Short mmCIF file of C-alpha atoms in Angstrom, two decimals:
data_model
loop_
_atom_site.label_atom_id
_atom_site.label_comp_id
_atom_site.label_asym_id
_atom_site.label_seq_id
_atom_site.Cartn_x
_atom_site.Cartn_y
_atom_site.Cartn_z
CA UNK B 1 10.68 -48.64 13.82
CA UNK B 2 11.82 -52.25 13.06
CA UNK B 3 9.01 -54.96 13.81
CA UNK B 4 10.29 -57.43 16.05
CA UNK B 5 7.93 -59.97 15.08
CA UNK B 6 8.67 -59.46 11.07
CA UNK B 7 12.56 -58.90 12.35
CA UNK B 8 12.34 -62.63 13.76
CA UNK B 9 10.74 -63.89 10.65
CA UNK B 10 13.19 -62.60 8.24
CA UNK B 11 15.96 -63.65 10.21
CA UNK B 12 14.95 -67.39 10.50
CA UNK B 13 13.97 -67.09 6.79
CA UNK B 14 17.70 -66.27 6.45
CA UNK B 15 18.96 -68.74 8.29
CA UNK B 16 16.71 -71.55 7.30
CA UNK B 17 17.96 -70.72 3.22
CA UNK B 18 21.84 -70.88 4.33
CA UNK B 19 20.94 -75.12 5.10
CA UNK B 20 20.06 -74.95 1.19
CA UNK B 21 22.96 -72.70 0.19
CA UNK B 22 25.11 -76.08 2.34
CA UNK B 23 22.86 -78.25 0.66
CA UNK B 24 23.24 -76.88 -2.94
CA UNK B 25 27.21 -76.62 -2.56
CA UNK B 26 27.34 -80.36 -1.41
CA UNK B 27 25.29 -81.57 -4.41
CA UNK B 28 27.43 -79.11 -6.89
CA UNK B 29 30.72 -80.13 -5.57
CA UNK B 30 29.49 -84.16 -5.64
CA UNK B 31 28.25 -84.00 -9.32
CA UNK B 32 31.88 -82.10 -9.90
CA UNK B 33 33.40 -84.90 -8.40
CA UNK B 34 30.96 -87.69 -10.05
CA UNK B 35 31.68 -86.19 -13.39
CA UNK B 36 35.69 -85.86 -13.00
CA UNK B 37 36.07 -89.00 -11.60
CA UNK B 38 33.68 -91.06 -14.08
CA UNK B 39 35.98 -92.95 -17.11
CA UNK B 40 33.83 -92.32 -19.89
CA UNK B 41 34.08 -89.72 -22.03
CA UNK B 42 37.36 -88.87 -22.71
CA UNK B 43 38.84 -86.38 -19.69
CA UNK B 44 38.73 -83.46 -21.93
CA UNK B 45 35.18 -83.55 -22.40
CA UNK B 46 34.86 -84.11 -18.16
CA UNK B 47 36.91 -81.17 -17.84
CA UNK B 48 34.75 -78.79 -20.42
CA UNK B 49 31.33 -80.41 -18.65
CA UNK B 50 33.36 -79.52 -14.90
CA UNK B 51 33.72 -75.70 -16.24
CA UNK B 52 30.20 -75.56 -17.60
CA UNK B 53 29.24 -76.84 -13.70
CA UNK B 54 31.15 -74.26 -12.45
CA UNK B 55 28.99 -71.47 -14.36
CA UNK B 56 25.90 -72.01 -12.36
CA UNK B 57 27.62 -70.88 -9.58
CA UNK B 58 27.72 -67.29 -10.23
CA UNK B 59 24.43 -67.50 -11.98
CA UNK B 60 22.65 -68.84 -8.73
CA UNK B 61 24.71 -66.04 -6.36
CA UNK B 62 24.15 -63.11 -8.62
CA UNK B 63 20.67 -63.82 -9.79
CA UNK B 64 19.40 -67.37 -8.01
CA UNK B 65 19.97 -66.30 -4.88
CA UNK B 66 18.32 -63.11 -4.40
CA UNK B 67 14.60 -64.43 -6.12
CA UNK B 68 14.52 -67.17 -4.37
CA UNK B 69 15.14 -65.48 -0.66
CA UNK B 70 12.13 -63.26 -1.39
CA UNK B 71 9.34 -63.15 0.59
CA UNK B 72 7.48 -63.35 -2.29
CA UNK B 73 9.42 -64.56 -5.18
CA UNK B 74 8.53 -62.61 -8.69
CA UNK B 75 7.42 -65.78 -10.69
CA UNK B 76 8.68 -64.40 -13.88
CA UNK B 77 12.01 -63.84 -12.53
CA UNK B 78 12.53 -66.93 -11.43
CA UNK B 79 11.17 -68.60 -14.03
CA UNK B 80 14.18 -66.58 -16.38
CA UNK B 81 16.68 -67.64 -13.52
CA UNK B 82 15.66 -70.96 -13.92
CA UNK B 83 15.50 -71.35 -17.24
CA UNK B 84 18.79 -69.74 -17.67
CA UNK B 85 20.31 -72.55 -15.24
CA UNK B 86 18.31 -75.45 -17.18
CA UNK B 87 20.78 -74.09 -20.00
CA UNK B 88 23.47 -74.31 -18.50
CA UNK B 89 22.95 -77.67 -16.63
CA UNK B 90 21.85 -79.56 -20.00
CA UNK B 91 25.08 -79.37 -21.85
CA UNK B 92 27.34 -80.75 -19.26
CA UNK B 93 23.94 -83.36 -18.52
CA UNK B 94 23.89 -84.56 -22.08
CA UNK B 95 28.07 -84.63 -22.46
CA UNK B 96 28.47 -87.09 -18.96
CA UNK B 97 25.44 -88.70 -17.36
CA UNK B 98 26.90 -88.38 -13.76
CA UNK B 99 26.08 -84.67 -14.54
CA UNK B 100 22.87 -85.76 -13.81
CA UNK B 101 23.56 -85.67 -9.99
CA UNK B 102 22.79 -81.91 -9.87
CA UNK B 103 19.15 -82.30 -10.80
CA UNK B 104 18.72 -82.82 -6.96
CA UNK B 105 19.77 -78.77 -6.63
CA UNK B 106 18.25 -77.70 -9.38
CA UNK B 107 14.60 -79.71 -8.59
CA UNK B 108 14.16 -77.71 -5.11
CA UNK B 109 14.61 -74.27 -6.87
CA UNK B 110 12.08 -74.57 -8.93
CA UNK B 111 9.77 -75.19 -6.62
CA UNK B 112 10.77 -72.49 -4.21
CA UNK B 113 10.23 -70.11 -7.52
CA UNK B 114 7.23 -71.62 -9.41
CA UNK B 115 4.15 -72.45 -9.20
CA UNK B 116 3.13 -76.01 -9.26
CA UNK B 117 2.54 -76.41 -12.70
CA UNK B 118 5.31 -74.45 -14.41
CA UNK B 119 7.71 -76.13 -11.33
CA UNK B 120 6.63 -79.35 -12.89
CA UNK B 121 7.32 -78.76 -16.31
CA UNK B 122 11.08 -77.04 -15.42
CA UNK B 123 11.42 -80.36 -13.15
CA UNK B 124 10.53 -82.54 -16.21
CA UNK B 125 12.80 -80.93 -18.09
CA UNK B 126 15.22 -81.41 -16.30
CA UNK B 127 14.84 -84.79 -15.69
CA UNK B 128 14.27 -86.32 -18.76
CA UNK B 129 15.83 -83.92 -21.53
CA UNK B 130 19.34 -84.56 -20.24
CA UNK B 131 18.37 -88.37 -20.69
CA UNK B 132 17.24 -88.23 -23.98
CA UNK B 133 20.44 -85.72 -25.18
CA UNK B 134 22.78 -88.35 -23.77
CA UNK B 135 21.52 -91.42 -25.65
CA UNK B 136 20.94 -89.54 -28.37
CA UNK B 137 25.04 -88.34 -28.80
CA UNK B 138 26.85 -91.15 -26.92
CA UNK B 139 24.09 -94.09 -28.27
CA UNK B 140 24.91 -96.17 -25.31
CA UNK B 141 23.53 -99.77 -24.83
CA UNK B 142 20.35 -100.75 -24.67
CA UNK B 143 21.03 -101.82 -21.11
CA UNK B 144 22.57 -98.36 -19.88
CA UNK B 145 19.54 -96.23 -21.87
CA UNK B 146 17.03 -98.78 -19.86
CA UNK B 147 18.20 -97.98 -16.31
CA UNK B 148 19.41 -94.51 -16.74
CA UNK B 149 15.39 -93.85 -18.08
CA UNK B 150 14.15 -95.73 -15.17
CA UNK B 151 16.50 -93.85 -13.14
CA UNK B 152 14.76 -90.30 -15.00
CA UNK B 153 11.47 -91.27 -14.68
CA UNK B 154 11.68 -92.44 -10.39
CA UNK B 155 13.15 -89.43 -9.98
CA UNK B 156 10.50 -87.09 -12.09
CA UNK B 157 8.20 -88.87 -10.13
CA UNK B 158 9.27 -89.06 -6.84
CA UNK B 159 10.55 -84.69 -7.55
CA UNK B 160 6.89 -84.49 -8.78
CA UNK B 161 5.18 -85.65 -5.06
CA UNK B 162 7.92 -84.37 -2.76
CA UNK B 163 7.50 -81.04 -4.80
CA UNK B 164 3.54 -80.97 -5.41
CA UNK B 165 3.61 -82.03 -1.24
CA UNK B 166 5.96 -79.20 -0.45
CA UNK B 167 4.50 -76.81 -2.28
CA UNK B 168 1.15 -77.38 -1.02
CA UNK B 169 2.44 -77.17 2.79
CA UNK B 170 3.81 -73.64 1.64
CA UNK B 171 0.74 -72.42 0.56
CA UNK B 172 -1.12 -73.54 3.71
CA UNK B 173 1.71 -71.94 6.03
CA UNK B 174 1.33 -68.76 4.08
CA UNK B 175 -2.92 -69.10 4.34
CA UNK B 176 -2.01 -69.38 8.21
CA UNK B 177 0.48 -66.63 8.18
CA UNK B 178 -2.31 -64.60 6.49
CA UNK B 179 -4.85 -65.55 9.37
CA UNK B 180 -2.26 -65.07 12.20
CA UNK B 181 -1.73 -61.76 11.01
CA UNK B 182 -5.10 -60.90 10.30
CA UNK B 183 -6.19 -62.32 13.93
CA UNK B 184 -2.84 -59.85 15.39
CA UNK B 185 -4.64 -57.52 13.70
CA UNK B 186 -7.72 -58.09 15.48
CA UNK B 187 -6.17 -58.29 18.57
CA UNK B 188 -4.92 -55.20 18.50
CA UNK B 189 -7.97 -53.48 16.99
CA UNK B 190 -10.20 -55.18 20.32
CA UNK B 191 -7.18 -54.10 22.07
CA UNK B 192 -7.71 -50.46 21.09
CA UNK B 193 -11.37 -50.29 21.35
CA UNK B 194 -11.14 -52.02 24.42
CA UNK B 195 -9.10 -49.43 25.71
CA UNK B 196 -11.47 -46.40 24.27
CA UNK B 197 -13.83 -48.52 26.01
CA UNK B 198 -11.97 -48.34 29.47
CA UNK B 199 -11.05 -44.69 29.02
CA UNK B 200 -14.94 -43.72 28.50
CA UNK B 201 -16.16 -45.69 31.24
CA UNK B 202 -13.46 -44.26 33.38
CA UNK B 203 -14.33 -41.20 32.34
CA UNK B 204 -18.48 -41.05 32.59
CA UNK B 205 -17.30 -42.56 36.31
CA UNK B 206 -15.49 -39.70 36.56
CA UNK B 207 -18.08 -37.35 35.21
CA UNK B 208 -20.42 -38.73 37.65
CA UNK B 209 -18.39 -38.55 40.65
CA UNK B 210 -17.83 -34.59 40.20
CA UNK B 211 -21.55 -34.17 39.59
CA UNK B 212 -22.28 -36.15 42.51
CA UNK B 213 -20.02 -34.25 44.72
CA UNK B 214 -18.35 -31.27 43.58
CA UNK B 215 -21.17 -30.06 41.22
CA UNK B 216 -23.48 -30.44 43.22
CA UNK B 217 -21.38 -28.44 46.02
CA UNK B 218 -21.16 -25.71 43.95
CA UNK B 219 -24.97 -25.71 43.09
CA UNK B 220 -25.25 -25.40 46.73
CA UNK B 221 -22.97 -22.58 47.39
CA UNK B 222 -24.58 -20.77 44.31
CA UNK B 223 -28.01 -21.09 46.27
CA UNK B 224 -26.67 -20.74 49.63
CA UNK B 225 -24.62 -17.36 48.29
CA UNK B 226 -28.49 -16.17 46.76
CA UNK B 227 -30.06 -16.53 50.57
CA UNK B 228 -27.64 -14.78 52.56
CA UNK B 229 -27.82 -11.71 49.98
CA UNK B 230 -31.40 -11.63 50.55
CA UNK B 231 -31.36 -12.04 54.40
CA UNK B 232 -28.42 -9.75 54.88
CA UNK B 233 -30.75 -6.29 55.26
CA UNK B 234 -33.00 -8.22 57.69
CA UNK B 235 -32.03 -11.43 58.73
CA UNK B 236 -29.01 -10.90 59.68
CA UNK B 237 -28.81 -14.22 62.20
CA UNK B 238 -30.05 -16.62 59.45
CA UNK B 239 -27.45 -15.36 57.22
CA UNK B 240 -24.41 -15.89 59.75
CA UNK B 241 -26.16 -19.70 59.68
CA UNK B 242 -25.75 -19.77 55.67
CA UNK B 243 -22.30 -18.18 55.59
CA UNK B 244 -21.26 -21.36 58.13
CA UNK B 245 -23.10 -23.43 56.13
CA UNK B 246 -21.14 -22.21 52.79
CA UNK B 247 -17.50 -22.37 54.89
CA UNK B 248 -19.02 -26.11 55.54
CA UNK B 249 -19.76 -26.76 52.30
CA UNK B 250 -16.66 -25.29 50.83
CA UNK B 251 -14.52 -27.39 53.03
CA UNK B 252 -16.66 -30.70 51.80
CA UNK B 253 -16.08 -29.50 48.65
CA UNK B 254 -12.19 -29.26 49.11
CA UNK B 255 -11.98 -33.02 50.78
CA UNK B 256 -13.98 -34.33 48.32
CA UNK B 257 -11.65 -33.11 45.26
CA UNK B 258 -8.68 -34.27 47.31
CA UNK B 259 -10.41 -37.87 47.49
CA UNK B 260 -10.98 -37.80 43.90
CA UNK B 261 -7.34 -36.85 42.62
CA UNK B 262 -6.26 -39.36 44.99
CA UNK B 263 -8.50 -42.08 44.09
CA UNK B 264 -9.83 -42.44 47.81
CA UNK B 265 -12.81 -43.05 49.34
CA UNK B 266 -15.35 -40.36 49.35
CA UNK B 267 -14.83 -37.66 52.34
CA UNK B 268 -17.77 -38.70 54.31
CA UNK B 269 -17.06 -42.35 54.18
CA UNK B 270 -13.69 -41.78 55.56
CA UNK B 271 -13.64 -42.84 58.81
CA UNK B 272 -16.74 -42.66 59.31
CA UNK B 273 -19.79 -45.29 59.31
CA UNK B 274 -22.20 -45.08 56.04
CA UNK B 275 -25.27 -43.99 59.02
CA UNK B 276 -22.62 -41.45 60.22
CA UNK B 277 -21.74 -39.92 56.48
CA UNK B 278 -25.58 -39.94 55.65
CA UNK B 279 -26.08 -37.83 59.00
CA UNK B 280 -23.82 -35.17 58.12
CA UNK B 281 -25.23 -35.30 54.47
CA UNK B 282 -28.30 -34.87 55.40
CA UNK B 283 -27.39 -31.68 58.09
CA UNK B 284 -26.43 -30.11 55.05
CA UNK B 285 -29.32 -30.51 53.45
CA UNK B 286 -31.67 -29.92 56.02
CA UNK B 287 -32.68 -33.41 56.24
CA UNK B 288 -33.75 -36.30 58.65
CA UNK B 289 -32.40 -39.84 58.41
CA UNK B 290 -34.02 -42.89 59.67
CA UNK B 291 -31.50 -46.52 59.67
CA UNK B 292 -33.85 -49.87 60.30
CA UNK B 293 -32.25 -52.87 60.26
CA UNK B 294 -29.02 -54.35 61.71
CA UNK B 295 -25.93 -51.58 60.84
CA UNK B 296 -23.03 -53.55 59.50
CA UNK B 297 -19.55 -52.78 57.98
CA UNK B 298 -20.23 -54.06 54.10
CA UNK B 299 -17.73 -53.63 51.11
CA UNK B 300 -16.97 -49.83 49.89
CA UNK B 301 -18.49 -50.31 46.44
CA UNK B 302 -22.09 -50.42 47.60
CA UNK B 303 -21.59 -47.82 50.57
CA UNK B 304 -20.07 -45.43 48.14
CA UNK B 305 -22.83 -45.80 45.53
CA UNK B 306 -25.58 -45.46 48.39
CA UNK B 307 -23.63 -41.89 49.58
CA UNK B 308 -23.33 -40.83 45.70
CA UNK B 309 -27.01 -41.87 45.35
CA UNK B 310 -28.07 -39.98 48.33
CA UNK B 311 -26.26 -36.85 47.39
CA UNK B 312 -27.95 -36.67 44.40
CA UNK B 313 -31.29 -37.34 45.28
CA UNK B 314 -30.75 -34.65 48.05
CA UNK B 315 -29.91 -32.18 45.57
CA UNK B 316 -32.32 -32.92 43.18
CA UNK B 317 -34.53 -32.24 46.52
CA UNK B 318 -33.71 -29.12 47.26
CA UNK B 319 -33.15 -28.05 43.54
CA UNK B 320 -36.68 -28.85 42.80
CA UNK B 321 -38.97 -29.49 46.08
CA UNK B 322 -37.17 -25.78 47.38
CA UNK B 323 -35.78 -25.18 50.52
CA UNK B 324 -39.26 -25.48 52.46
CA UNK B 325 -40.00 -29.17 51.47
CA UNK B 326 -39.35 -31.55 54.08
CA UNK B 327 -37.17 -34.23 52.71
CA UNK B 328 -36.64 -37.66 54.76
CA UNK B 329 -33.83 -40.35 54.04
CA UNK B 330 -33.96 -44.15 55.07
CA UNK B 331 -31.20 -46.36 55.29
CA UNK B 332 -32.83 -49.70 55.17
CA UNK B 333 -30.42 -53.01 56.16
CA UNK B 334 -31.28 -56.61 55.60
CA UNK B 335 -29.88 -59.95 55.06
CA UNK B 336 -28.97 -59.45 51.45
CA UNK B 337 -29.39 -56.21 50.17
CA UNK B 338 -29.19 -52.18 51.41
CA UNK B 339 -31.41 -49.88 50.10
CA UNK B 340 -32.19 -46.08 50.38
CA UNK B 341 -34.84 -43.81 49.74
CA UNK B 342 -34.94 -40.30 49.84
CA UNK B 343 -38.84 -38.70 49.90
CA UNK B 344 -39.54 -35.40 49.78
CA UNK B 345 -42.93 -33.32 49.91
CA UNK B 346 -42.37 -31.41 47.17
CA UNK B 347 -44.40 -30.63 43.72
CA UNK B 348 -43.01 -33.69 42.16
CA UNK B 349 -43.61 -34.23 38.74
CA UNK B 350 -44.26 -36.72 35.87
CA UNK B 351 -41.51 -39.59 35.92
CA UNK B 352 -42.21 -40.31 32.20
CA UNK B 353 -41.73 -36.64 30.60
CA UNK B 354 -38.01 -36.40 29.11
CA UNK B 355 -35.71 -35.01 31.56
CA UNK B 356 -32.49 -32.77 30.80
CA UNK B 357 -29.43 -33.42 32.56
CA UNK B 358 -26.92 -36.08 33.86
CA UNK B 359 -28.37 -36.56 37.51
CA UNK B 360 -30.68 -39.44 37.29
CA UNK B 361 -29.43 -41.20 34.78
CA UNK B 362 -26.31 -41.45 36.33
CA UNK B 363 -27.85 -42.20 39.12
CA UNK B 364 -29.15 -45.65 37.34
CA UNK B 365 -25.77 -46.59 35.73
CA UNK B 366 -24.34 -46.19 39.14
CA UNK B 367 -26.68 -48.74 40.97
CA UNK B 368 -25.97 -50.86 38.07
CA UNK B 369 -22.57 -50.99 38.38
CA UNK B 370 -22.69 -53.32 41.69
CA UNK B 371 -26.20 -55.03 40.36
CA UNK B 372 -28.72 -52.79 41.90
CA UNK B 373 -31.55 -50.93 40.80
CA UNK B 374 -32.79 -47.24 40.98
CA UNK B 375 -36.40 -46.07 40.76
CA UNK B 376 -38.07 -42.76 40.61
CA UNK B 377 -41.82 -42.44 41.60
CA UNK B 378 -43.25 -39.46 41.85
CA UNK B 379 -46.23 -37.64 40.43
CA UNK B 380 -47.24 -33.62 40.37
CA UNK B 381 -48.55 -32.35 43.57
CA UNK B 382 -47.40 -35.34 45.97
CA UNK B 383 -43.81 -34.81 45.99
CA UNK B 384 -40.75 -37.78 44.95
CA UNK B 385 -39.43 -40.60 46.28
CA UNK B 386 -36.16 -41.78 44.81
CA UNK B 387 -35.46 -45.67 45.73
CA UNK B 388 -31.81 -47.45 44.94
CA UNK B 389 -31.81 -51.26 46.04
CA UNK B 390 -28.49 -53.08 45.99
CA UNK B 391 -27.15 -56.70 46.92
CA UNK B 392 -24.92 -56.97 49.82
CA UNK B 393 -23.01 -59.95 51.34
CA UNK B 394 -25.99 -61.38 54.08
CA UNK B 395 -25.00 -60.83 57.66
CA UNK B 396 -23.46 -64.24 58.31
CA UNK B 397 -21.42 -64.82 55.07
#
């Protein structure tokens, strides 16, 4: 596929070099002029210097043109090309001295094919060879040799700074071509990673939301499924209570996919007050919740990471404390920030020991996401309290 940058480039390459295609015609056909119109040499000499003029036509289109239009012109190449126009510009410049007109095409080309110092020696050449030739075969006055040298040298000179200038600019616009595309480069690298960068975020969000919810579900069918096989040959009320319990669960399961395909809020928030959703989290889970402070709509980010937060202390609970353990949540509200705890009176255990899984330390990156902070204290024999402390807008913002 076609680069639409490099595409744009090339074209206004192309369309800058047909202004020095004009240019070079205008100088060609005014030297052509210059040097049939002039009176001195005879016209048959004019007319062989006219048709050695019209030579470097072809040579420029069939070999001129094509270096020079190169990004990068092959410096060898064009130093043959313009060599092989010096010889054929010096025989006509040395026969009639208005031939001299067409060193203003032939200066420009060398320094679109050279480099500095080889473009200065082809522009010396130019300028002062056809000089010397012409005194040398016509021996012309002193006068005449004095201003047409003068007339050489200004115009060495004045090729030598407008070239050396020029050249110099090139090389500078091709350093900052070389940056811009290096920096494009760049930009699309940090473009890339940027976007790994979203799509693993998105996805360890992701990750966490299933454990949170529909992993943790499952857990509790799996252990819910293990009770009522064991109460079904003599409990057979307690087990009617677990197989409601697993149709409840399954159901919260099912809304809770649904909210994540559809990017939602979670099931329990919808509709529903954050003391509300904690309530029926914590029926499921056997449970108590105690809310201090004044209740108050706040924004869904920190609601949904207390109810994520809660589920997963809850079923870290129950996972470890066992079914037994009485487990208490509190939904604390003040002026700038909402926490939660959730304690249970379980075995507990040592905070500071490495712990397998994803619960808990999701748990952290979760609180902060919104700027909050989770802690864990517990220690074997007195059971676990799991704390997450986030800032909220105050209460008269």
């Amino acid at each position: 596929m076609t680069d639409p940058a490099g595409a744009r480039e090339s074209n206004t390459w192309d369309r800058s070099f047909r202004l020095w295609d004009s240019y070079f015609a205008i100088v060609w056909v005014a030297t052509l002029v210059f040097v049939l119109g002039t009176g001195h040499p005879g016209w048959h000499i004019r007319v062989a210097a006219g048709a050695l003029l019209l030579l470097l036509i072809p040579w420029y289109l069939a070999v001129g043109r094509p270096i020079l239009t190169a990004e990068s012109p092959d410096e060898y190449r064009a130093l043959g090309y313009i060599a092989g126009a010096i010889v054929l510009f010096l025989p006509p410049g040395i026969l009639v001295g208005e031939t001299r007109l067409m060193t203003f095409a032939l200066v420009p080309q060398c320094f679109i094919g050279l480099r500095l110092r080889r473009a200065l020696t082809a522009v010396t050449v130019i300028n002062i060879a056809p000089v010397v030739g012409w005194a040398l075969l016509w021996w012309p006055s002193d006068q005449d040799v004095f201003f047409n040298t003068v007339f050489a040298v200004v115009t060495l000179v004045f090729s030598a700074v407008l070239g050396s200038w020029v050249i110099r600019i090139i090389e500078q616009s091709q350093e900052r071509a070389e940056l811009i595309a290096e920096l494009d480069a760049s930009r699309h690298e940090i473009s890339r990673l940027s976007a790994a960068h979203g799509a693993l975020a998105e996805r360890e969000r992701f990750s966490r939301e299933i454990h949170d919810t529909l992993a943790q579900g499952f857990t509790s069918l799996l252990m819910l499924v293990q009770a009522v096989d064991a109460e079904l040959d003599h409990d057979v009320p307690q087990a009617r209570r677990h197989l409601a319990l697993m149709a409840e669960t399954a159901r919260q399961n099912l809304a809770e996919a649904r909210a994540l395909v559809a990017g939602g809020a979670p099931a329990d928030l919808d509709g529903a007050s954050l003391p509300d959703a904690l309530r029926r989290l914590a029926a499921r889970h056997d449970a108590t919740v105690d809310v201090t402070g004044p209740v108050r709509a706040l924004p869904a980010g920190p609601e949904v990471v207390v109810l994520r937060s809660c589920q997963e202390a809850l079923a870290n609970a129950r996972k470890h404390a066992g079914s037994s353990a009485a487990v208490a949540v509190t939904l604390a509200y003040a002026d700038d920030s909402l926490a939660v705890s959730v304690r249970d009176e379980g075995c507990g255990f040592d905070p500071v020991a490495p712990v397998d899984g994803y619960g808990l330390a999701g748990l952290r990156a979760r609180a902060a996401e919104v700027g909050g902070t989770a802690q864990v204290r517990s220690t074997p024999g007195t059971g676990t309290t799991v704390t997450v402390c986030l800032p909220v807008p105050g209460s008269d913002s």
